Coordinates of C-alpha atoms in Angstrom, one line a residue:
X1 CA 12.1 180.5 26.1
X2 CA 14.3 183.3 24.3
X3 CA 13.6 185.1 21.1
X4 CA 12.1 182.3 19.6
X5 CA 9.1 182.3 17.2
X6 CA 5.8 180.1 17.1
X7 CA 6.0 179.6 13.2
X8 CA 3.9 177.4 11.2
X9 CA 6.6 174.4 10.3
X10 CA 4.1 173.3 7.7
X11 CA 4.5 176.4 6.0
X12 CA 8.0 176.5 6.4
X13 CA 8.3 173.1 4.9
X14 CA 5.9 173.7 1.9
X15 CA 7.9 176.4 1.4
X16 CA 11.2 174.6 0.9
X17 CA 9.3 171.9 -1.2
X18 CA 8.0 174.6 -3.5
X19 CA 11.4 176.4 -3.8
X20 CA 12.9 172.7 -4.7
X21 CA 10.6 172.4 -7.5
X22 CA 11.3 175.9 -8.8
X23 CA 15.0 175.5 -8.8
X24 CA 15.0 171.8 -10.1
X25 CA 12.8 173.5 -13.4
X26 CA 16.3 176.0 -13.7
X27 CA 18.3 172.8 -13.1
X28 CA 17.0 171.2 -16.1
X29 CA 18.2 173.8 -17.6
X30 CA 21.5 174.2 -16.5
X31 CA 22.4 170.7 -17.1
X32 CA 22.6 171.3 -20.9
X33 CA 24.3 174.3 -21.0
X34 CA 27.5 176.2 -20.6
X35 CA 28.8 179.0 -21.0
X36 CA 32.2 181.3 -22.0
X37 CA 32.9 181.9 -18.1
X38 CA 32.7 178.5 -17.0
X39 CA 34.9 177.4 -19.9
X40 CA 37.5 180.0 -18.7
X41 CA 37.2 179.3 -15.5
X42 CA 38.0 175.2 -16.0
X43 CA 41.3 176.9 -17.8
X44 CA 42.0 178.8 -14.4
X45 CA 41.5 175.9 -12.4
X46 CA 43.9 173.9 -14.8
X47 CA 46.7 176.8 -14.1
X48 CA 46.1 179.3 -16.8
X49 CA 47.1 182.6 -16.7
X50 CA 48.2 185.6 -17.1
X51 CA 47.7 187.8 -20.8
X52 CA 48.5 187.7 -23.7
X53 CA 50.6 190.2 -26.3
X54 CA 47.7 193.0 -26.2
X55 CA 46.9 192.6 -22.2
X56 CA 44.1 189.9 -23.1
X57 CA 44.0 186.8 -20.4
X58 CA 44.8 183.9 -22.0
X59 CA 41.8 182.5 -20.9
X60 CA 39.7 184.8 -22.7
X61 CA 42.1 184.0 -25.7
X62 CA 41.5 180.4 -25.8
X63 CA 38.1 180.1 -25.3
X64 CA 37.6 182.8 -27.8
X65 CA 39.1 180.6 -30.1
X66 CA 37.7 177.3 -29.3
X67 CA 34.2 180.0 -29.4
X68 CA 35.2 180.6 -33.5
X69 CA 36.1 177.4 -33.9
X70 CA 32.7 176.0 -33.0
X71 CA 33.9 173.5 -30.6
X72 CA 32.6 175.1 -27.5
X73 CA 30.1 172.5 -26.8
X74 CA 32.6 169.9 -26.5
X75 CA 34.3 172.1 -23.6
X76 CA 37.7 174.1 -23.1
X77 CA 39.0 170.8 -21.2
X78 CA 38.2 168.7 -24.0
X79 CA 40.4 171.0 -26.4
X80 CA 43.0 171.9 -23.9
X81 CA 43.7 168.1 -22.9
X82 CA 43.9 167.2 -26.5
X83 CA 46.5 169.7 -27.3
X84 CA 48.4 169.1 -24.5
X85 CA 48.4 165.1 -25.6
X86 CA 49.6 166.0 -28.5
X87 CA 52.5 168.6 -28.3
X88 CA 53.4 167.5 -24.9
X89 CA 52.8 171.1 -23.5
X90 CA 51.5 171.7 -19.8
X91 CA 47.8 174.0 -19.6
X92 CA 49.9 176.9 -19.6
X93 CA 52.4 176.5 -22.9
X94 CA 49.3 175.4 -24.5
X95 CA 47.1 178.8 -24.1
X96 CA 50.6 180.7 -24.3
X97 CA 51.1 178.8 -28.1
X98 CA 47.4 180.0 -28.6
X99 CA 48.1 183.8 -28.0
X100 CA 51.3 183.7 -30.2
X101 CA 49.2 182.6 -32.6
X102 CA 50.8 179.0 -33.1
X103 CA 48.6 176.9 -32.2
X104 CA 44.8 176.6 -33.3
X105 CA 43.3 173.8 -31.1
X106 CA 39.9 173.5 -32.6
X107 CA 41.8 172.7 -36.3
X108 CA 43.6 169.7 -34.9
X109 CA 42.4 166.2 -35.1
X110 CA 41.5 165.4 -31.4
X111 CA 43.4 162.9 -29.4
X112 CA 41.9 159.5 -28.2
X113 CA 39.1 160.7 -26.2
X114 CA 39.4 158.3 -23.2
X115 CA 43.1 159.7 -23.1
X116 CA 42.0 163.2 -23.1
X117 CA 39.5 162.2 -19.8
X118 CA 42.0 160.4 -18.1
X119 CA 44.4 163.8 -18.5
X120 CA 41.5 166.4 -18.1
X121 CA 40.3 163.8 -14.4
X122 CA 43.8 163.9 -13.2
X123 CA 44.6 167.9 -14.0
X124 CA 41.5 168.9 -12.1
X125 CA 41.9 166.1 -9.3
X126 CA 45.5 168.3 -8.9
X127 CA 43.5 171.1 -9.0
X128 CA 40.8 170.6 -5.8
X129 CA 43.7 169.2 -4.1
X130 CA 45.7 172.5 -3.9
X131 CA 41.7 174.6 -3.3
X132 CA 41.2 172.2 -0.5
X133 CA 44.7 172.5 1.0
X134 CA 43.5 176.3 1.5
X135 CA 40.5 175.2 3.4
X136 CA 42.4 172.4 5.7
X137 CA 45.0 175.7 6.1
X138 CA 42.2 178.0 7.2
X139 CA 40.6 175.4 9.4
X140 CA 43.2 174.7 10.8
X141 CA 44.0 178.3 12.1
X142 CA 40.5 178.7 13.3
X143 CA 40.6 176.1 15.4
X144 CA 43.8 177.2 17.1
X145 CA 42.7 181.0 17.7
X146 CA 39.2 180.0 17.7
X147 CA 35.8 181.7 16.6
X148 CA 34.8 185.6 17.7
X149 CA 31.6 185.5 18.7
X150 CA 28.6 186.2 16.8
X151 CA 27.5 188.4 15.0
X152 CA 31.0 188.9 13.7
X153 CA 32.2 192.4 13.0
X154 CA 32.2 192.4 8.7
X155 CA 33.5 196.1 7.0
X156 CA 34.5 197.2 3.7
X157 CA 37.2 199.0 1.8
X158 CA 36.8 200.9 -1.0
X159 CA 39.5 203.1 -1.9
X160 CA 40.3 201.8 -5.9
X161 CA 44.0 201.5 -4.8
X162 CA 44.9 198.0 -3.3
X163 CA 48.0 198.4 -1.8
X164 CA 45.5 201.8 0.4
X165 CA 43.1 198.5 0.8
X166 CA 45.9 196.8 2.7
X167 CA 46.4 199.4 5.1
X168 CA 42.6 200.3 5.8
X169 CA 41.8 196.4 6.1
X170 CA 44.7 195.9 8.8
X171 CA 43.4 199.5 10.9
X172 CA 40.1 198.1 10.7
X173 CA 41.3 193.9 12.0
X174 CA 42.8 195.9 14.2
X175 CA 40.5 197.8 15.8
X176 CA 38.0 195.0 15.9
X177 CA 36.8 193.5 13.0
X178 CA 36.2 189.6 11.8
X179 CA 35.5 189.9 8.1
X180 CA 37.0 192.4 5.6
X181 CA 34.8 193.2 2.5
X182 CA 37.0 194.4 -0.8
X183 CA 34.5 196.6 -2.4
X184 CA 34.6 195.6 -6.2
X185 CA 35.0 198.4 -8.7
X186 CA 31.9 199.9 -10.0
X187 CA 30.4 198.1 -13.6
X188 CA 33.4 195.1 -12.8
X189 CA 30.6 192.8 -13.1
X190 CA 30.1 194.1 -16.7
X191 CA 33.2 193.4 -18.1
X192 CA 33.5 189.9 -19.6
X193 CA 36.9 189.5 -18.8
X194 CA 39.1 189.4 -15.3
X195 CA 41.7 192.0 -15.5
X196 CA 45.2 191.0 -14.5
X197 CA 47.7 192.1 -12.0
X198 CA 47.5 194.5 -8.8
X199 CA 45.5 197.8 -9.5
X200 CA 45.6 201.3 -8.3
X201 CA 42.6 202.6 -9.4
X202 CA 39.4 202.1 -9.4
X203 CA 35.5 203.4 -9.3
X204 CA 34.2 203.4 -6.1
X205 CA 36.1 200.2 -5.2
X206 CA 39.1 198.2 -6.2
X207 CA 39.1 195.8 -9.3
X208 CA 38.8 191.8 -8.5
X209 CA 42.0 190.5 -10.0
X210 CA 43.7 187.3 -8.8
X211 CA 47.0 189.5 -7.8
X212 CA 44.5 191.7 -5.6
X213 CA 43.0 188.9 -3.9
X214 CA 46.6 187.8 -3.1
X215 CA 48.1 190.8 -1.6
X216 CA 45.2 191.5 0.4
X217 CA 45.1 187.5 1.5
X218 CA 48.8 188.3 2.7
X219 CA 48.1 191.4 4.4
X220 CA 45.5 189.8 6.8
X221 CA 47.4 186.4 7.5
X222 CA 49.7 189.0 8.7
X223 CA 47.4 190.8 11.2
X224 CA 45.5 187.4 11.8
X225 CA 49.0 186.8 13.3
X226 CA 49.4 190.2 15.2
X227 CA 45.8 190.0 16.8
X228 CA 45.9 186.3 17.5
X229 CA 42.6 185.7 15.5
X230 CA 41.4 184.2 11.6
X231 CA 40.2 187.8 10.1
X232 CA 38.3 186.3 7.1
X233 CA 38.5 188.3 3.8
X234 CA 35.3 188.3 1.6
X235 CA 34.8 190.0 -2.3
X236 CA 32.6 189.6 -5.4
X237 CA 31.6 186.5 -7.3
X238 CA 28.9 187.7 -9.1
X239 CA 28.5 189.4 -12.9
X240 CA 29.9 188.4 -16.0
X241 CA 33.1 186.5 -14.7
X242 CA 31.0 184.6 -12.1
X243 CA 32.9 181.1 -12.0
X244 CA 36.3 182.5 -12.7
X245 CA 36.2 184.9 -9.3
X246 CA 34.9 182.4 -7.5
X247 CA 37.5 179.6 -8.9
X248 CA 40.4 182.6 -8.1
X249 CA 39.3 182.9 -4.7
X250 CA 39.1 179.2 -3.8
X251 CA 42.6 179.7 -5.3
X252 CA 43.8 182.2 -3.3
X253 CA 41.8 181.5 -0.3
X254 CA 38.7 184.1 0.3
X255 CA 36.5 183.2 3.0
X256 CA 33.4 184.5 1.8
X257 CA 32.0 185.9 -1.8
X258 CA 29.2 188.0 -2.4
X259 CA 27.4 185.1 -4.8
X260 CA 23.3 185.2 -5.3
X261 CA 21.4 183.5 -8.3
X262 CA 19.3 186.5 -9.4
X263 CA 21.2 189.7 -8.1
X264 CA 23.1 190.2 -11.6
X265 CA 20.0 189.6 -13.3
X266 CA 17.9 192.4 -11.6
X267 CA 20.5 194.8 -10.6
X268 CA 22.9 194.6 -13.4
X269 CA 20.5 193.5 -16.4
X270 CA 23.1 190.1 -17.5
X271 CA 21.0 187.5 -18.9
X272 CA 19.4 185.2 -16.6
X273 CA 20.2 182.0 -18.6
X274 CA 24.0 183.1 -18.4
X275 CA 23.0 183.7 -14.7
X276 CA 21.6 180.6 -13.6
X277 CA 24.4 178.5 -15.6
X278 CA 27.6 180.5 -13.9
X279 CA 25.9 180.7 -10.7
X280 CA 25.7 176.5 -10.5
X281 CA 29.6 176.2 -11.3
X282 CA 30.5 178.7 -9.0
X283 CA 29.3 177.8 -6.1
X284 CA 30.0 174.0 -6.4
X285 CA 33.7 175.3 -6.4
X286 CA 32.9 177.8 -3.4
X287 CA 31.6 174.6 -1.8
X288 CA 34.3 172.5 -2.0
X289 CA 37.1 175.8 -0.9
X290 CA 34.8 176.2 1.8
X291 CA 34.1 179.3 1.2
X292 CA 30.7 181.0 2.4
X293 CA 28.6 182.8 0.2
X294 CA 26.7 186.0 0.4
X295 CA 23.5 186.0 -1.0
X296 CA 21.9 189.8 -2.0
X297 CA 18.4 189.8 -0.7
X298 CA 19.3 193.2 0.9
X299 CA 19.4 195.1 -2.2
X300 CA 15.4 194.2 -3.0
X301 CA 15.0 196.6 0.0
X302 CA 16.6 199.4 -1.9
X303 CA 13.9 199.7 -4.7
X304 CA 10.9 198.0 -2.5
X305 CA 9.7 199.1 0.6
X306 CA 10.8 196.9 3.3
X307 CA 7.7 196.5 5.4
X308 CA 5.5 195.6 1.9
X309 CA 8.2 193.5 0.5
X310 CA 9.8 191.3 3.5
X311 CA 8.0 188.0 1.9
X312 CA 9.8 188.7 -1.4
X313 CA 13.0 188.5 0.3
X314 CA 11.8 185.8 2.4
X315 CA 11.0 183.7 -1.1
X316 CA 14.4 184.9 -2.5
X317 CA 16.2 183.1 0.2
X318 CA 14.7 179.4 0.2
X319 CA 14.9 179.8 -3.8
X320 CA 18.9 180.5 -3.2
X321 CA 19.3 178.1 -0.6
X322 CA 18.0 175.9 -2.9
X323 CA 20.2 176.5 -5.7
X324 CA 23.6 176.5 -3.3
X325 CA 22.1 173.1 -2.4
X326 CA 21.8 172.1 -6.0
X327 CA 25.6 173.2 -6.2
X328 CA 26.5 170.8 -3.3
X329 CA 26.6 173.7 -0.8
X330 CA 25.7 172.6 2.7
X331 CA 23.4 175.3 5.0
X332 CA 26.7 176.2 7.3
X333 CA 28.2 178.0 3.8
X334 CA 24.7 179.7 2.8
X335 CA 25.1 183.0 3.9
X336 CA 21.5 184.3 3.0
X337 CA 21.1 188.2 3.2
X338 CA 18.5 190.2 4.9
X339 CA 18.5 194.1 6.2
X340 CA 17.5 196.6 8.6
X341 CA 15.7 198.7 5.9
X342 CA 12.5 200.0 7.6
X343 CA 11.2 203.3 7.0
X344 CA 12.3 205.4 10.7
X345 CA 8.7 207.1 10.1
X346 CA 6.7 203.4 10.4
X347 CA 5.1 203.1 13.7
X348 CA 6.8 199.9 15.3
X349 CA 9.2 199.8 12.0
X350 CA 11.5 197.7 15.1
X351 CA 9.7 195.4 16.0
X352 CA 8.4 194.6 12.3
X353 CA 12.3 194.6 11.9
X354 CA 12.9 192.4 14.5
X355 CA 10.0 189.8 13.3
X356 CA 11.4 189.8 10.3
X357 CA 14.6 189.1 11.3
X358 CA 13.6 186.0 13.9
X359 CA 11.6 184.8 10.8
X360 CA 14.8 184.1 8.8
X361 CA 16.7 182.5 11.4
X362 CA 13.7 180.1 12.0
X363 CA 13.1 179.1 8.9
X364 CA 17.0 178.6 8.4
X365 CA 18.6 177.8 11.5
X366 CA 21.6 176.6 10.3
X367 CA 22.4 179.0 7.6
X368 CA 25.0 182.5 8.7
X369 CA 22.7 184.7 7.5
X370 CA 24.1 188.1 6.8
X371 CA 22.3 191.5 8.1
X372 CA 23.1 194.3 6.2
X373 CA 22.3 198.2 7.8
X374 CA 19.8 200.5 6.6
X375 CA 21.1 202.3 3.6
X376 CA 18.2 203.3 2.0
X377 CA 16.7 205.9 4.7
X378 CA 20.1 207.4 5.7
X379 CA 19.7 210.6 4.9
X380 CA 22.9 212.5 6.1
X381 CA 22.0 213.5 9.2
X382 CA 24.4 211.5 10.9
X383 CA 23.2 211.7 14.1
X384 CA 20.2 210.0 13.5
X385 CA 22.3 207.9 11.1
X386 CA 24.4 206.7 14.4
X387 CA 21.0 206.1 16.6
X388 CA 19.7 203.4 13.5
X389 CA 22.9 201.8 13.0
X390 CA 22.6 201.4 17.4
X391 CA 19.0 199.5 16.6
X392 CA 19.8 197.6 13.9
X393 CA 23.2 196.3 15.9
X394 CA 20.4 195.3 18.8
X395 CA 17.9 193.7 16.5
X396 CA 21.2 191.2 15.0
X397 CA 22.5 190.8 18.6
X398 CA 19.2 189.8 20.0
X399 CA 18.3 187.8 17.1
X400 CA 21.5 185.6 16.7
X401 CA 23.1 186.7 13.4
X402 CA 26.3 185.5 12.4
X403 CA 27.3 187.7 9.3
X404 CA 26.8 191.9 10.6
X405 CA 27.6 194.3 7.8
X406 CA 28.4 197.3 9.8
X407 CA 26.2 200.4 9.3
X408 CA 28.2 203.5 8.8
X409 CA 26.9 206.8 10.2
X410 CA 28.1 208.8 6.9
X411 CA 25.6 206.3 4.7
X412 CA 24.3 208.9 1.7
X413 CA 27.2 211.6 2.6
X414 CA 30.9 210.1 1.2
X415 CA 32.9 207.0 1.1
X416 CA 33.7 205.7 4.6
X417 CA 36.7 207.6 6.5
X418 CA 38.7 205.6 8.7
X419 CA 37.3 207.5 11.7
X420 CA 33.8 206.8 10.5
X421 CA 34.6 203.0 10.1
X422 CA 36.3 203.2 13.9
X423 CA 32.9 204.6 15.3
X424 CA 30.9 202.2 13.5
X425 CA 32.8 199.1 15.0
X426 CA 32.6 201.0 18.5
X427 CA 28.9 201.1 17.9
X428 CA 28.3 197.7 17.6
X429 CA 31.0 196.7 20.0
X430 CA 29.5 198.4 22.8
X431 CA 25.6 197.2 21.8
X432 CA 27.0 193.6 21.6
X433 CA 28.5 193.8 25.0
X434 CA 25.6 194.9 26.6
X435 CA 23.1 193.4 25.0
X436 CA 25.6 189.9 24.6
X437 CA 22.5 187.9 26.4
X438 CA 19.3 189.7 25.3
X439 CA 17.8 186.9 24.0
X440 CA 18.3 184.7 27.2
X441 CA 16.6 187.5 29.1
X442 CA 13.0 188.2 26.8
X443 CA 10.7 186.1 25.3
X444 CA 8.3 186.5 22.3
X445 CA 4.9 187.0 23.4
X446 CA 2.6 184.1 21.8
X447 CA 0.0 185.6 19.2
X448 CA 1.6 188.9 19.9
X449 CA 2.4 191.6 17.7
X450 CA 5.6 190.1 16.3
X451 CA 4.0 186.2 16.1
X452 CA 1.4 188.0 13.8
X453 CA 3.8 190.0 11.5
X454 CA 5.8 186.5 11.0
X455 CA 2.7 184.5 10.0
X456 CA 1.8 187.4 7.8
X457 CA 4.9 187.4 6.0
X458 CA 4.8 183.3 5.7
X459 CA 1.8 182.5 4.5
X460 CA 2.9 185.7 1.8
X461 CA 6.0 184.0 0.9
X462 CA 4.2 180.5 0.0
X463 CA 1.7 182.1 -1.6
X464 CA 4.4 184.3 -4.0
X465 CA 6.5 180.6 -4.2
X466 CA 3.5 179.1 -5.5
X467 CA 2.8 181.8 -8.3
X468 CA 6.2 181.2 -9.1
X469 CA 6.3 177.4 -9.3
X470 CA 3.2 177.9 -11.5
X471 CA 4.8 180.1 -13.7
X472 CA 8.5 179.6 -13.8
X473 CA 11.2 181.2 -11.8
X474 CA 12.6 183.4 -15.2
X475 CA 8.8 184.4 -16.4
X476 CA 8.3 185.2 -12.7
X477 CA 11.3 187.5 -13.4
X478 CA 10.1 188.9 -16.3
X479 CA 7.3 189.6 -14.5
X480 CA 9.1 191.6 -12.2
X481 CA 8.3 189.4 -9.0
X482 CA 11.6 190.7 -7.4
X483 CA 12.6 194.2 -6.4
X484 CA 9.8 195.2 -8.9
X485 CA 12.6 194.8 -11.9
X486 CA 11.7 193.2 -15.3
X487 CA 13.8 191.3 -17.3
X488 CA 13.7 189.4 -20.3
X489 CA 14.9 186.1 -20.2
X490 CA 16.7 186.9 -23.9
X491 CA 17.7 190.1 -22.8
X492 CA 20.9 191.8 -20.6
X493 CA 24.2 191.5 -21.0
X494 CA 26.3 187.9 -21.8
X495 CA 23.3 185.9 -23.6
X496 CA 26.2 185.5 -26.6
X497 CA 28.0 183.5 -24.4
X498 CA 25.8 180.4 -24.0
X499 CA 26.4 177.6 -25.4
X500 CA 24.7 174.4 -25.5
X501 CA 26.7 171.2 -24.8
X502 CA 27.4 168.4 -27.0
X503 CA 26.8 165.0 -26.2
X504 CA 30.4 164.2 -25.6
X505 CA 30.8 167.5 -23.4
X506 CA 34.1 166.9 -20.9
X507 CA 34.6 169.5 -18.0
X508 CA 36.4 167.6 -15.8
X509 CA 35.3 169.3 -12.2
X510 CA 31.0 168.6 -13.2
X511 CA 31.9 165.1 -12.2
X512 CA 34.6 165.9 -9.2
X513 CA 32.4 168.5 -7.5
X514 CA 29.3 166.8 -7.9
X515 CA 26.6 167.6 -5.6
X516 CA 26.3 165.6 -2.0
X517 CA 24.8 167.7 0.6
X518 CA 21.1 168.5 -0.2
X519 CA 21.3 167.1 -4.0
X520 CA 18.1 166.4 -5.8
X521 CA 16.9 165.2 -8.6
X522 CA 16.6 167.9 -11.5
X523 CA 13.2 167.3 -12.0
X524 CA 10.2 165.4 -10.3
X525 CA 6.7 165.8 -9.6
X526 CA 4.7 168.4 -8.1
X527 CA 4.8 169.3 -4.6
X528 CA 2.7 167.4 -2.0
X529 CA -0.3 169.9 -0.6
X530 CA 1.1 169.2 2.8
X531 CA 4.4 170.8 1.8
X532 CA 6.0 167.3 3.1
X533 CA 10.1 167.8 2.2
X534 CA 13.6 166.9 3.5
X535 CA 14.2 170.1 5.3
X536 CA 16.2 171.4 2.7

């Protein structure tokens, strides 16, 4: 029979149902909005950038002015295309005139609308032509070397300097890894602007630019060709510049992004209005590059205990699988997160572990969930440090996870040495191999000790999800339902950057990338009692 859980499908399915409902009360929401880093990010996808005379991207410069002008609710793309109609300029020349100071596109008479649509359709039809060319490119060289096999091998980099990046990424493909992380520079997802060019400094991690993400793209098709293998190259789409990382790495092909509905809301205090609004763009571009996400359920198990909180992060995941599907994001791109974070001292902390763990992959079987190590009980004795990072590499071999953050035996001491990285990946390599078949060998005893934990945590999560529906997902947040962090649904960072659309609002790429797999209706009644659904 395997690893394999007896769960309560009901509940499974009345769990989806209620998470539909809660994100289709968002939806409503996010259907008459938009906001500053959307608007910058439909000039990205058009071709803009690059700064202007004071190191300010043009982006930022445009919308800024089209922001003064009091024309954001009609849309960058509206404003852009009209310009361009008129002065025969390309996206570029037109946010280049802007900078200089030439041109001032909200003080212009605008164009004939129908002729601005017909420009703005066919710009960002050109656009999702050359984002999907990158997918067909990557598929394509996955299925000639093929797929590792699961869990794949995922480290970071973190040294501030890129070009240090490079070499650190191509040691670490070489010595075994799948997926190469780009740690993002401490407080990035704060600043409200994407900085431009390659960077050599940095805090903690190196800075998301659009030059970074194509040096280090380079540097591991280069290896990929070496090693005879696709190493996959992840970073941030998350804070303040949400859409506009996340349209720059569909640009510059990224295989995964760290990108979660409500992880800049509790662990960087930005507004969750701005939030939910950036997060919906964004990943309706990840989905159409293809690109899987990273969702940050992990991180509630820094500031909650991990045996008492497992159904928050439970609820947290069908609430972001919900929103992905919103976005048009199919369940093979919904990299949902999850971590080995028991405390060592908890009787049976593994096998709790190990419940929890078998509980996400049934009620998501077809999602790459990523398992992230234990972080918050590493204490810097790195001996037991090594001897956790060995269980939690069993506990995501035996329970078929796809996305394996490796756990470094220097957690809590410094930033990861090469060496330190090279004994991690041993680590797992050597639990992998000889546990490769675990879960053909064992089975789950029925109404046992890790049956019970799982129901436990279930019939929790519904009952959290249905607070929530009750209440609404951003009072629920207010509330502090997550992580045991309260905010305000006017407070944080980026609420100035809202903006309510007009009724003859144009972005171009709403209509292009609208939702298929999984898409619902914004609204709609409440949830059956017998938790009836699609499956999500």
């Amino acid at each position: 029979m395997g690893l394999t859980l007896q769960v309560d499908e009901a509940q499974i399915e009345r769990a989806r149902a209620l998470a539909r409902e809660i994100t289709g009360q968002v939806q409503a929401f996010i259907d008459r909005h938009t906001t500053v880093s959307i608007e910058r990010a439909v000039l990205r996808l058009f071709g803009v950038e690059g700064a202007g005379p004071d190191g300010v991207p043009l982006p930022n410069l445009v919308v800024e002015q089209i922001q003064d002008g009091g024309g954001l609710e009609k849309g960058s793309a509206y404003w852009l295309c009209s310009a361009m109609l008129r002065h025969g300029l390309s996206p570029q020349e037109v946010a280049e005139a802007v900078a200089a100071e030439r041109l001032e596109v909200t003080a212009e008479t605008p164009q004939d609308e129908g002729a601005i649509r017909e420009l703005g359709i066919r710009l960002a039809a050109e656009s999702l032509a050359r984002i999907r060319k990158n997918r067909d490119y990557r598929e394509g060289l996955v299925r000639q070397w093929g797929e590792p096999p699961f869990p794949w091998l995922y480290v970071i980099v973190a040294t501030g300097n890129i070009y240090e990046d490079v070499i650190q990424a191509q040691v670490a493909a070489r010595q075994g890894a799948d997926v190469i992380a780009v740690i993002r520079s401490t407080a990035q997802s704060l600043l409200d602007y994407v900085p431009e060019g390659p960077t050599t400094e940095g805090f903690a991690g190196t800075f998301a630019t659009q030059a970074n993400f194509r040096i280090m793209r380079k540097a591991l098709d280069e290896v990929s060709q070496e090693l005879g293998r696709y190493v996959r190259l992840t970073n941030y789409a998350s804070g303040l510049c949400m859409p506009e990382i996340a349209v720059l790495g569909a640009l510059e092909r990224l295989d995964m992004m760290l990108s979660d509905s409500m992880y800049g809301i509790l662990f960087r205090d930005i507004n969750m209005q701005r939030t939910f609004i950036d997060q919906h763009f964004a990943r309706a571009v990840q989905a159409a590059a293809g690109i899987i996400i990273n969702t940050g359920e992990d991180n509630y198990l820094t500031t909650a205990d991990a045996f008492e909180a497992a159904h928050t992060v439970l609820a947290s995941q069908f609430i972001n699988q919900q929103f992905a599907h919103r976005s048009g994001m199919p369940d093979e791109l919904i990299g949902l997160g999850h971590a080995f974070e028991m405390d060592p001292a908890l009787e049976d902390g593994f096998l709790y572990a190990m419940a929890d763990a078998l509980l996400s992959r049934a009620c998501f079987p077809q999602c790459p969930l990523k398992y992230m190590p234990p972080t918050r009980h590493m204490t810097g004795d790195i001996f037991q440090g090594y001897l956790m990072n060995g269980l939690f590499n069993l506990i995501s071999v035996a329970t078929e996870q796809q996305i394996h953050l490796l756990g470094m035996l220097t957690e809590a001491v410094h930033t990861p040495f090469l060496h330190d990285r090279y004994l991690a990946i041993q680590n797992a390599r050597y639990v992998f191999r000889n546990a490769r078949h675990f879960a053909e060998a064992f089975q789950v005893k029925p109404g046992g000790r890790l049956e019970r934990r799982a129901a436990e945590v279930l019939a929790k999560t519904v009952a959290l999800l249905e607070q929530i529906w009750q209440m609404g997902l951003m009072e629920a947040i207010a509330e502090g339902v997550f992580a045991g962090v309260r905010r305000s649904p006017t407070g944080g960072k980026g609420l100035d950057g809202v903006a309510v659309r007009g009724p003859d609002y144009f972005n171009p790429f709403l209509d292009l990338l609208a939702p298929v797999p999984g898409q619902l209706p914004a609204q709609g009644g409440a949830p059956s009692p017998g938790g009836a659904g699609d499956g999500g």
